[in-house]
């Protein structure tokens, strides 16, 4: 759509600007403030310059948390994206069954995050959970509060359970936008199922898939509640992801300076990914328009 | 040759029940999704003795006592009321400010529009963990700590950008000629927006409202940090089921099931928009 230049449109945006400035810019400035100061209590602050940033960049704690975070995001993307596409390809084409599948698949997406954690915390327990009990009965040594591997498997499976439907729904939306003529042409050319997927469905889905990948990366990168409820970051620090570590530092130990420096660096990474996301979105809009 | 024929026969064997293979995949996937939820429901209908002492796949002594506990104890049900209050507040505020802004973004070019649009996106993506502490201090210093409005405003951080993006996605689908015709017919901007434009994007407003509601409802970190007693959300109360006699599993499960209800109630109406909403109005 052709847009006209109109500077008065600023007045329409002003309420949003003020509100988001209040709820985002002021708090962020507080963080910036803390990140360059030190305190000995009593609300007395001293200029610390970039000391906290240096300390955080040199601290193993942050790098470890970042490593675990990247591993987590990598694993869940590697599972959720292919699985989501696979599920989308197997969705009913329309009618009652498609609606039923859509409704049932959306259920996990709408459950409060701590309840997702609670569900899996219970589900995995050896004494009262279906999963834990079954595994135990089969002779598998599974205990997510003691064993690092079991804890990781639990939070990964939980995330797959929670969010694969989102990837599937997005991929399904992409698939539905492919005109029938494409499939008919493929049929005339006697293209195999794989070729149809590779040369028709996948390219047509690419836009929505990029959104799905970025959304999942982003949201998994700041995941907090679900793993916190299930493992509390343990055993040890084995499942302490970035957000969990940050909250521990800021609200648990009240280490304001380091936590603020940590926050800002965390935020910069997010900013970078947001920019990629934005570029993808804009390109997608252009292609449609 | 032998290999080839073997391959062919297996592929024929697989392709024979072709119609069913899709159904099998979907059934398995849905089973995987529903089993943990079923288990929670199952537990919520059992007594604690049955939960802890017997392993049963369905409740042998069906009881609604756990739900009764929650619905009769103010300490429990006020959690739901608190959550509902701030969620509704947040939805109303978000939509009220997002509607004009989304209109501006979908119709006009103005100075800094792209930067502003991008900046909004970064707030949707901002990790709540970064904002937890500053929010705590900000709302304490202005005397809003432990009030519903504090949580509602804090959730605007990600819900206002979300609403703007979703609404913009819907508004761009409305041809601009409609605006121009209305202005020629003598409508002022206000009356055009309320009488003509709003009905046209009613479904978009519904979807945006649903997603604001949902994201505010599922969020825990900020709402827990900003409240202690008076505005404590149900999600935070749930984590305190640990009594002297250990965790009250039945009540915990029942509370969990009750938090799923609002989403489950409206899910049918938004089923075709779930993807669009999560993808910020694109798709």
Coordinates of C-alpha atoms in Angstrom, one line a residue:
Chain A
X1 CA 0.0 0.0 0.0
X2 CA 1.2 3.5 -0.8
X3 CA 1.7 5.5 2.3
X4 CA 1.5 9.3 2.4
X5 CA 3.9 11.4 4.3
X6 CA 2.1 13.0 7.2
X7 CA 4.1 14.3 10.2
X8 CA 0.9 14.8 12.2
X9 CA 0.7 11.0 12.5
X10 CA 3.1 11.5 15.4
X11 CA 0.2 12.6 17.6
X12 CA -1.3 9.2 17.1
X13 CA 1.8 7.4 18.1
X14 CA 2.5 9.7 21.1
X15 CA 0.5 7.7 23.7
X16 CA 2.4 4.5 22.8
X17 CA 5.6 6.4 23.0
X18 CA 5.0 7.9 26.4
X19 CA 3.7 4.6 27.9
X20 CA 6.5 2.5 26.6
X21 CA 9.0 5.1 27.5
X22 CA 7.7 4.9 31.1
X23 CA 7.7 1.1 31.2
X24 CA 10.9 0.6 29.2
X25 CA 13.2 3.6 29.0
X26 CA 13.1 4.7 32.6
X27 CA 13.8 1.2 34.0
X28 CA 16.5 0.7 31.4
X29 CA 18.2 3.9 32.4
X30 CA 18.2 2.7 36.0
X31 CA 20.1 -0.4 34.8
X32 CA 22.6 1.7 32.9
X33 CA 23.0 3.8 36.1
X34 CA 23.7 0.8 38.3
X35 CA 26.1 -0.7 35.7
X36 CA 28.6 2.1 36.1
X37 CA 28.4 2.6 39.9
X38 CA 29.4 0.7 43.0
X39 CA 27.8 0.9 46.4
X40 CA 28.8 0.0 50.0
X41 CA 25.2 0.1 51.1
X42 CA 23.3 3.1 52.7
X43 CA 22.4 4.3 49.2
X44 CA 25.8 5.8 48.6
X45 CA 27.0 5.2 45.1
X46 CA 30.5 5.6 43.6
X47 CA 31.5 5.9 40.0
X48 CA 32.9 2.6 38.9
X49 CA 33.2 3.2 35.2
X50 CA 33.4 0.1 33.1
X51 CA 34.6 -2.1 35.9
X52 CA 31.5 -4.2 36.2
X53 CA 31.5 -4.9 32.5
X54 CA 35.1 -6.0 32.7
X55 CA 34.4 -8.2 35.7
X56 CA 31.4 -9.8 34.0
X57 CA 33.3 -10.4 30.8
X58 CA 36.0 -12.1 32.7
X59 CA 33.7 -14.1 35.0
X60 CA 33.3 -17.7 34.2
X61 CA 29.8 -17.7 35.6
X62 CA 28.4 -15.6 32.8
X63 CA 30.2 -17.4 30.1
X64 CA 29.0 -20.7 31.5
X65 CA 25.4 -19.5 31.7
X66 CA 25.7 -18.2 28.1
X67 CA 27.1 -21.5 26.9
X68 CA 24.3 -23.4 28.6
X69 CA 21.8 -21.0 27.1
X70 CA 23.1 -21.4 23.5
X71 CA 23.1 -25.1 23.9
X72 CA 19.6 -25.1 25.1
X73 CA 18.4 -22.8 22.3
X74 CA 20.3 -24.8 19.8
X75 CA 18.9 -28.2 20.9
X76 CA 15.3 -27.0 21.1
X77 CA 15.5 -25.4 17.6
X78 CA 17.0 -28.5 16.2
X79 CA 14.1 -30.5 17.5
X80 CA 11.2 -28.1 17.2
X81 CA 11.7 -26.8 13.7
X82 CA 11.8 -30.2 11.9
X83 CA 9.2 -31.7 14.1
X84 CA 6.9 -28.7 13.6
X85 CA 7.3 -28.9 9.8
X86 CA 6.6 -32.6 9.9
X87 CA 3.5 -32.1 12.0
X88 CA 2.3 -29.3 9.7
X89 CA 2.7 -31.6 6.7
X90 CA 0.5 -34.2 8.3
X91 CA -2.2 -31.8 9.4
X92 CA -5.7 -32.5 8.0
X93 CA -6.3 -30.2 5.0
X94 CA -9.5 -28.7 6.4
X95 CA -12.9 -29.3 7.9
X96 CA -13.7 -30.6 11.4
X97 CA -10.5 -32.5 11.9
X98 CA -8.3 -29.5 11.0
X99 CA -10.2 -27.4 13.5
X100 CA -9.9 -30.0 16.2
X101 CA -6.2 -30.4 15.6
X102 CA -5.7 -26.6 15.7
X103 CA -7.6 -26.3 19.0
X104 CA -5.8 -29.2 20.7
X105 CA -2.4 -28.1 19.4
X106 CA -2.9 -24.6 20.7
X107 CA -3.7 -25.7 24.2
X108 CA 0.0 -25.9 25.5
X109 CA 0.6 -22.4 24.1
X110 CA -2.0 -20.9 26.3
X111 CA -1.0 -22.4 29.6
X112 CA 0.7 -20.1 32.1
X113 CA 4.4 -20.7 32.1
X114 CA 4.7 -21.7 35.7
X115 CA 1.9 -24.2 35.2
X116 CA 3.8 -25.7 32.3
X117 CA 6.7 -26.1 34.8
X118 CA 4.4 -27.6 37.4
X119 CA 2.9 -30.0 34.9
X120 CA 6.3 -31.4 33.9
X121 CA 7.6 -31.3 37.5
X122 CA 4.7 -33.6 38.5
X123 CA 4.8 -35.6 35.2
X124 CA 8.5 -36.5 35.7
X125 CA 8.4 -37.4 39.3
X126 CA 9.2 -41.0 40.0
X127 CA 6.6 -41.4 42.8
X128 CA 3.5 -39.7 41.4
X129 CA 4.2 -38.7 37.8
X130 CA 3.2 -40.8 34.8
X131 CA 6.5 -40.3 32.9
X132 CA 8.8 -40.8 35.9
X133 CA 6.9 -43.8 37.2
X134 CA 6.8 -45.5 33.8
X135 CA 10.5 -44.9 33.2
X136 CA 11.3 -46.2 36.7
X137 CA 9.1 -49.2 36.1
X138 CA 11.1 -49.9 32.9
X139 CA 14.3 -49.8 34.9
X140 CA 15.6 -46.5 33.6
X141 CA 17.4 -44.5 36.2
X142 CA 15.6 -41.2 35.8
X143 CA 15.8 -38.5 38.4
X144 CA 15.7 -34.9 37.2
X145 CA 16.6 -33.3 40.5
X146 CA 19.8 -35.3 40.9
X147 CA 21.0 -36.2 37.5
X148 CA 22.2 -33.5 35.0
X149 CA 21.3 -35.4 31.9
X150 CA 17.8 -36.2 33.1
X151 CA 17.3 -32.6 34.1
X152 CA 18.3 -31.4 30.6
X153 CA 16.2 -34.0 28.9
X154 CA 13.2 -32.9 31.0
X155 CA 13.5 -29.2 30.3
X156 CA 14.2 -29.9 26.6
X157 CA 11.2 -32.2 26.2
X158 CA 9.1 -29.7 28.2
X159 CA 10.0 -26.9 25.8
X160 CA 9.4 -29.2 22.8
X161 CA 6.0 -30.0 24.3
X162 CA 5.3 -26.3 25.0
X163 CA 6.3 -24.7 21.7
X164 CA 6.5 -27.2 18.8
X165 CA 2.8 -26.4 18.1
X166 CA 3.7 -22.8 17.4
X167 CA 6.2 -23.8 14.7
X168 CA 3.6 -26.3 13.4
X169 CA 0.9 -23.7 13.3
X170 CA 3.1 -21.2 11.5
X171 CA 4.3 -23.8 9.0
X172 CA 0.7 -24.8 8.5
X173 CA -0.3 -21.2 7.7
X174 CA 2.5 -21.1 5.2
X175 CA 1.5 -24.4 3.6
X176 CA -2.2 -23.3 3.3
X177 CA -1.1 -20.2 1.3
X178 CA 0.3 -22.4 -1.5
X179 CA -2.1 -22.3 -4.5
X180 CA -3.4 -25.7 -5.7
X181 CA -2.0 -25.0 -9.2
X182 CA 1.5 -25.6 -7.9
X183 CA 0.6 -29.1 -6.7
X184 CA -1.1 -29.9 -10.0
X185 CA 1.9 -28.8 -11.9
X186 CA 4.1 -31.0 -9.8
X187 CA 1.7 -33.9 -10.4
X188 CA 1.9 -33.4 -14.1
X189 CA 5.7 -33.4 -13.8
X190 CA 5.4 -36.6 -11.7
X191 CA 7.5 -35.0 -9.0
X192 CA 8.2 -37.2 -6.0
X193 CA 6.9 -36.3 -2.5
X194 CA 10.4 -35.2 -1.5
X195 CA 10.7 -33.0 -4.6
X196 CA 7.3 -31.4 -3.9
X197 CA 8.5 -30.6 -0.4
X198 CA 12.0 -29.4 -1.5
X199 CA 11.0 -27.3 -4.4
X200 CA 7.4 -26.1 -3.7
X201 CA 6.5 -26.4 0.0
X202 CA 9.9 -25.4 1.6
X203 CA 10.6 -22.3 -0.5
X204 CA 7.0 -21.1 0.0
X205 CA 7.3 -21.7 3.7
X206 CA 10.6 -20.0 4.1
X207 CA 9.2 -16.7 5.2
X208 CA 7.1 -18.0 8.0
X209 CA 9.8 -20.5 9.0
X210 CA 12.3 -17.6 9.4
X211 CA 9.7 -16.0 11.8
X212 CA 9.3 -19.3 13.6
X213 CA 13.0 -19.8 14.0
X214 CA 13.6 -16.3 15.2
X215 CA 10.7 -16.3 17.6
X216 CA 11.7 -19.6 19.1
X217 CA 15.3 -18.5 19.4
X218 CA 14.3 -15.2 21.0
X219 CA 11.8 -16.7 23.4
X220 CA 14.0 -19.6 24.4
X221 CA 16.9 -17.2 24.9
X222 CA 15.0 -15.4 27.7
X223 CA 13.2 -18.4 29.1
X224 CA 12.9 -18.3 32.9
X225 CA 9.8 -19.6 34.5
X226 CA 9.5 -23.1 33.1
X227 CA 13.0 -24.5 33.8
X228 CA 13.0 -22.5 37.1
X229 CA 9.9 -24.3 38.3
X230 CA 11.1 -27.7 37.2
X231 CA 14.8 -27.7 38.3
X232 CA 15.4 -24.4 40.0
X233 CA 18.5 -24.2 37.9
X234 CA 20.0 -27.4 39.3
X235 CA 21.3 -29.9 39.9
X236 CA 24.1 -27.6 40.9
X237 CA 24.1 -25.0 38.1
X238 CA 23.5 -27.5 35.4
X239 CA 20.3 -25.9 34.1
X240 CA 21.0 -22.3 35.2
X241 CA 20.2 -20.4 32.0
X242 CA 20.9 -16.8 31.4
X243 CA 17.7 -15.3 32.8
X244 CA 17.7 -17.7 35.8
X245 CA 21.3 -16.6 36.6
X246 CA 20.4 -12.9 36.2
X247 CA 17.4 -13.1 38.5
X248 CA 19.5 -15.0 41.1
X249 CA 22.2 -12.2 40.9
X250 CA 19.8 -9.2 40.9
X251 CA 17.0 -10.2 43.2
X252 CA 18.6 -13.0 45.1
X253 CA 22.0 -11.6 46.0
X254 CA 21.2 -8.0 45.2
X255 CA 24.6 -7.6 43.3
X256 CA 23.3 -4.6 41.5
X257 CA 26.4 -3.5 39.6
X258 CA 27.3 -6.9 38.1
X259 CA 23.7 -7.7 37.5
X260 CA 23.1 -4.4 35.6
X261 CA 26.2 -4.9 33.5
X262 CA 25.1 -8.5 32.8
X263 CA 21.6 -7.1 31.9
X264 CA 22.9 -4.6 29.4
X265 CA 25.1 -7.2 27.6
X266 CA 22.1 -9.6 27.5
X267 CA 20.0 -6.8 26.1
X268 CA 22.5 -6.0 23.4
X269 CA 22.4 -9.6 22.1
X270 CA 18.6 -9.4 22.1
X271 CA 18.8 -6.1 20.2
X272 CA 21.0 -7.7 17.6
X273 CA 18.5 -10.6 17.1
X274 CA 15.6 -8.2 17.0
X275 CA 17.2 -6.3 14.2
X276 CA 17.6 -9.5 12.2
X277 CA 13.9 -10.3 13.0
X278 CA 12.8 -6.9 11.9
X279 CA 14.7 -7.1 8.6
X280 CA 13.1 -10.5 7.9
X281 CA 9.7 -9.1 8.6
X282 CA 10.1 -6.1 6.4
X283 CA 11.3 -8.2 3.5
X284 CA 8.3 -10.5 4.0
X285 CA 6.0 -7.5 4.0
X286 CA 7.6 -6.2 0.8
X287 CA 7.3 -9.6 -1.0
X288 CA 3.6 -9.7 -0.1
X289 CA 2.9 -6.1 -1.0
Chain B
X1 CA 18.4 -56.3 -7.8
X2 CA 17.3 -58.0 -4.7
X3 CA 17.9 -54.8 -2.8
X4 CA 15.8 -52.8 -5.2
X5 CA 12.8 -55.1 -5.1
X6 CA 13.0 -55.2 -1.4
X7 CA 13.0 -51.4 -1.3
X8 CA 10.0 -51.3 -3.6
X9 CA 8.0 -53.7 -1.6
X10 CA 8.6 -51.8 1.6
X11 CA 7.7 -48.5 0.0
X12 CA 4.5 -50.2 -1.3
X13 CA 3.9 -51.6 2.1
X14 CA 4.2 -48.1 3.5
X15 CA 2.2 -46.4 0.9
X16 CA -0.7 -48.8 1.1
X17 CA -2.3 -47.4 4.3
X18 CA -1.3 -43.9 3.2
X19 CA -4.5 -42.2 4.3
X20 CA -3.9 -43.5 7.8
X21 CA -0.2 -42.5 8.2
X22 CA -1.2 -38.8 8.5
X23 CA -3.7 -39.7 11.1
X24 CA -1.2 -41.8 13.0
X25 CA 1.3 -39.0 13.1
X26 CA -1.3 -36.5 14.3
X27 CA -2.7 -38.9 16.9
X28 CA 0.8 -39.6 18.3
X29 CA 1.6 -35.9 18.4
X30 CA -1.7 -34.9 20.1
X31 CA -1.3 -37.8 22.5
X32 CA 2.1 -36.4 23.5
X33 CA 0.6 -32.9 24.0
X34 CA -2.4 -34.1 25.9
X35 CA -0.9 -36.7 28.2
X36 CA 0.8 -34.3 30.6
X37 CA -2.4 -32.2 30.8
X38 CA -4.5 -35.3 31.4
X39 CA -2.2 -36.3 34.2
X40 CA -2.7 -32.9 35.9
X41 CA -6.5 -33.2 35.5
X42 CA -6.3 -36.8 36.8
X43 CA -4.4 -35.6 39.9
X44 CA -6.7 -32.7 40.5
X45 CA -9.7 -35.2 40.9
X46 CA -7.9 -37.5 43.3
X47 CA -7.5 -37.3 47.1
X48 CA -3.9 -36.8 48.3
X49 CA -3.9 -40.3 49.8
X50 CA -4.7 -41.8 46.4
X51 CA -2.0 -39.6 44.7
X52 CA 0.7 -40.6 47.1
X53 CA -0.1 -44.2 47.9
X54 CA -1.6 -45.7 44.8
X55 CA -0.5 -45.3 41.2
X56 CA -3.8 -45.0 39.3
X57 CA -4.3 -44.0 35.7
X58 CA -7.7 -42.5 36.5
X59 CA -9.3 -41.4 39.8
X60 CA -10.8 -44.3 41.7
X61 CA -12.4 -42.1 44.3
X62 CA -13.5 -39.2 42.2
X63 CA -13.4 -36.0 44.4
X64 CA -14.0 -32.4 43.7
X65 CA -12.7 -31.4 47.2
X66 CA -9.6 -29.9 45.7
X67 CA -11.6 -27.5 43.5
X68 CA -13.9 -26.8 46.5
X69 CA -10.9 -25.8 48.5
X70 CA -9.8 -23.3 46.0
X71 CA -13.2 -21.8 45.2
X72 CA -14.1 -21.3 48.9
X73 CA -10.8 -20.0 50.3
X74 CA -10.3 -16.3 49.6
X75 CA -6.5 -16.7 49.9
X76 CA -6.8 -18.9 46.8
X77 CA -9.6 -17.5 44.7
X78 CA -8.5 -13.9 45.3
X79 CA -5.4 -14.9 43.3
X80 CA -7.6 -15.5 40.3
X81 CA -9.4 -12.2 40.9
X82 CA -6.2 -10.3 41.1
X83 CA -4.8 -11.9 38.0
X84 CA -8.0 -11.1 36.1
X85 CA -8.0 -7.5 37.3
X86 CA -4.5 -6.7 36.1
X87 CA -4.9 -8.7 32.9
X88 CA -8.1 -6.9 31.9
X89 CA -6.5 -3.5 32.9
X90 CA -3.5 -4.3 30.8
X91 CA -5.6 -5.4 27.8
X92 CA -7.7 -2.2 27.9
X93 CA -4.6 0.1 28.2
X94 CA -2.7 -1.7 25.5
X95 CA -5.5 -1.6 23.0
X96 CA -6.4 2.0 23.7
X97 CA -2.9 3.3 23.0
X98 CA -2.1 0.7 20.3
X99 CA -5.1 1.4 18.0
X100 CA -4.2 5.0 16.9
X101 CA -0.5 4.1 16.7
X102 CA -1.1 1.1 14.5
X103 CA -3.3 3.2 12.3
X104 CA -0.5 5.8 12.0
X105 CA 2.0 3.1 11.1
X106 CA -0.2 1.4 8.6
X107 CA -1.3 4.6 6.8
X108 CA 1.4 7.2 7.0
X109 CA 5.1 7.9 6.6
X110 CA 6.5 10.2 9.3
X111 CA 9.8 11.1 10.7
X112 CA 11.4 8.2 12.4
X113 CA 8.5 5.8 11.8
X114 CA 10.7 2.8 11.0
X115 CA 13.0 3.4 13.9
X116 CA 10.0 3.7 16.2
X117 CA 8.5 0.5 14.8
X118 CA 11.7 -1.4 15.4
X119 CA 12.1 0.1 18.9
X120 CA 8.7 -1.3 19.8
X121 CA 9.7 -4.7 18.6
X122 CA 12.8 -4.7 20.8
X123 CA 10.5 -4.2 23.8
X124 CA 8.4 -7.2 22.8
X125 CA 11.7 -9.2 22.8
X126 CA 13.2 -7.7 25.9
X127 CA 13.8 -10.4 28.6
X128 CA 11.6 -9.7 31.6
X129 CA 14.5 -10.8 33.8
X130 CA 16.4 -7.6 32.8
X131 CA 13.4 -5.4 33.9
X132 CA 12.5 -7.2 37.1
X133 CA 14.7 -5.2 39.4
X134 CA 14.3 -1.7 37.9
X135 CA 10.5 -2.2 37.8
X136 CA 10.6 -3.2 41.5
X137 CA 12.4 0.0 42.3
X138 CA 10.4 2.2 39.9
X139 CA 7.0 1.2 41.2
X140 CA 8.2 1.2 44.8
X141 CA 9.4 4.8 44.5
X142 CA 6.1 6.0 43.0
X143 CA 4.1 4.1 45.6
X144 CA 2.5 1.7 43.2
X145 CA 4.1 -1.4 44.6
X146 CA 1.7 -4.3 45.1
X147 CA -1.1 -2.7 43.2
X148 CA -2.9 -4.1 40.1
X149 CA -2.1 -1.1 38.0
X150 CA 1.6 -1.6 38.6
X151 CA 1.5 -5.1 37.1
X152 CA -0.8 -3.9 34.3
X153 CA 1.7 -1.1 33.4
X154 CA 4.7 -3.4 33.6
X155 CA 3.1 -5.9 31.2
X156 CA 2.6 -3.0 28.8
X157 CA 6.3 -3.4 28.2
X158 CA 5.7 -6.4 25.9
X159 CA 1.9 -6.1 25.2
X160 CA 1.7 -2.6 23.7
X161 CA 4.3 -3.5 21.1
X162 CA 2.6 -6.8 20.4
X163 CA -0.8 -5.0 20.0
X164 CA 0.7 -2.4 17.7
X165 CA 2.3 -5.0 15.5
X166 CA -0.7 -7.3 15.3
X167 CA -3.2 -4.4 14.7
X168 CA -0.9 -2.9 12.0
X169 CA -0.9 -6.3 10.3
X170 CA -4.7 -6.3 10.2
X171 CA -5.0 -2.6 9.2
X172 CA -2.7 -2.9 6.2
X173 CA -5.3 -5.3 4.8
X174 CA -8.0 -2.5 4.7
X175 CA -7.8 -0.5 1.5
X176 CA -6.9 3.1 1.9
X177 CA -9.7 4.2 -0.4
X178 CA -12.1 3.6 2.4
X179 CA -10.4 6.2 4.5
X180 CA -10.4 8.7 1.6
X181 CA -14.0 8.2 0.7
X182 CA -15.0 8.7 4.3
X183 CA -13.1 11.9 4.6
X184 CA -14.7 13.2 1.3
X185 CA -18.1 12.3 2.8
X186 CA -17.3 14.7 5.6
X187 CA -16.4 12.3 8.4
X188 CA -14.0 13.7 10.9
X189 CA -11.0 11.5 11.9
X190 CA -12.6 10.5 15.2
X191 CA -16.0 9.6 13.8
X192 CA -14.5 7.7 10.9
X193 CA -12.3 5.7 13.2
X194 CA -15.0 4.7 15.6
X195 CA -17.9 4.3 13.1
X196 CA -16.3 2.9 10.0
X197 CA -12.7 1.7 10.6
X198 CA -13.2 -0.1 14.0
X199 CA -15.9 -2.4 12.7
X200 CA -13.7 -3.3 9.7
X201 CA -10.9 -4.5 11.8
X202 CA -13.1 -6.0 14.6
X203 CA -11.5 -9.4 14.2
X204 CA -8.0 -7.8 14.4
X205 CA -9.0 -6.1 17.6
X206 CA -10.3 -9.4 19.0
X207 CA -7.1 -11.2 18.2
X208 CA -4.9 -8.4 19.6
X209 CA -7.1 -8.4 22.8
X210 CA -6.8 -12.1 23.1
X211 CA -3.0 -12.1 22.8
X212 CA -2.6 -9.2 25.3
X213 CA -4.8 -11.2 27.7
X214 CA -2.9 -14.4 27.1
X215 CA 0.6 -13.0 27.5
X216 CA -0.3 -11.1 30.6
X217 CA -2.0 -14.2 32.0
X218 CA 0.9 -16.5 31.4
X219 CA 3.7 -14.2 32.7
X220 CA 4.9 -14.8 36.2
X221 CA 8.3 -13.2 36.8
X222 CA 7.2 -9.6 36.7
X223 CA 3.8 -10.0 38.3
X224 CA 5.5 -12.0 41.1
X225 CA 8.2 -9.4 41.6
X226 CA 5.8 -6.5 41.8
X227 CA 3.3 -7.9 44.3
X228 CA 3.3 -9.3 47.8
X229 CA -0.2 -9.5 49.2
X230 CA -2.9 -7.4 47.8
X231 CA -2.4 -7.9 44.1
X232 CA -0.7 -11.4 44.2
X233 CA -1.5 -13.4 41.1
X234 CA -2.7 -16.9 41.2
X235 CA 0.5 -18.1 39.5
X236 CA 2.5 -16.9 42.5
X237 CA 0.1 -18.3 45.0
X238 CA 0.4 -21.7 43.4
X239 CA 4.0 -22.0 44.3
X240 CA 3.1 -21.8 48.0
X241 CA 1.1 -25.0 48.3
X242 CA 3.8 -26.4 50.5
X243 CA 2.2 -26.9 54.0
X244 CA 3.4 -28.5 57.2
X245 CA 2.4 -31.9 55.9
X246 CA 4.2 -31.5 52.6
X247 CA 2.9 -30.3 49.3
X248 CA -0.8 -30.5 48.8
X249 CA -0.6 -32.1 45.3
X250 CA -4.3 -32.3 44.7
X251 CA -4.9 -28.6 45.3
X252 CA -1.9 -27.7 43.3
X253 CA -3.1 -29.7 40.3
X254 CA -6.6 -28.2 40.6
X255 CA -5.2 -24.7 40.7
X256 CA -3.2 -25.5 37.6
X257 CA -6.2 -26.8 35.7
X258 CA -8.2 -23.7 36.7
X259 CA -5.5 -21.5 35.1
X260 CA -5.9 -23.3 31.8
X261 CA -9.6 -22.6 31.7
X262 CA -9.6 -19.0 30.4
X263 CA -7.4 -20.0 27.4
X264 CA -9.4 -23.2 26.8
X265 CA -12.7 -21.3 26.8
X266 CA -11.9 -18.9 23.9
X267 CA -9.4 -21.1 22.0
X268 CA -12.0 -22.3 19.5
X269 CA -12.8 -18.7 18.4
X270 CA -9.2 -17.7 17.8
X271 CA -8.0 -21.1 16.4
X272 CA -7.3 -19.6 12.9
X273 CA -5.4 -16.6 14.3
X274 CA -3.1 -18.3 16.8
X275 CA -0.2 -18.4 14.3
X276 CA -0.9 -14.8 13.2
X277 CA -1.0 -13.5 16.7
X278 CA 2.3 -15.2 17.8
X279 CA 4.0 -14.0 14.6
X280 CA 3.1 -10.4 15.4
X281 CA 0.4 -10.0 12.8
X282 CA 2.6 -11.3 10.0
X283 CA 1.9 -14.7 8.2

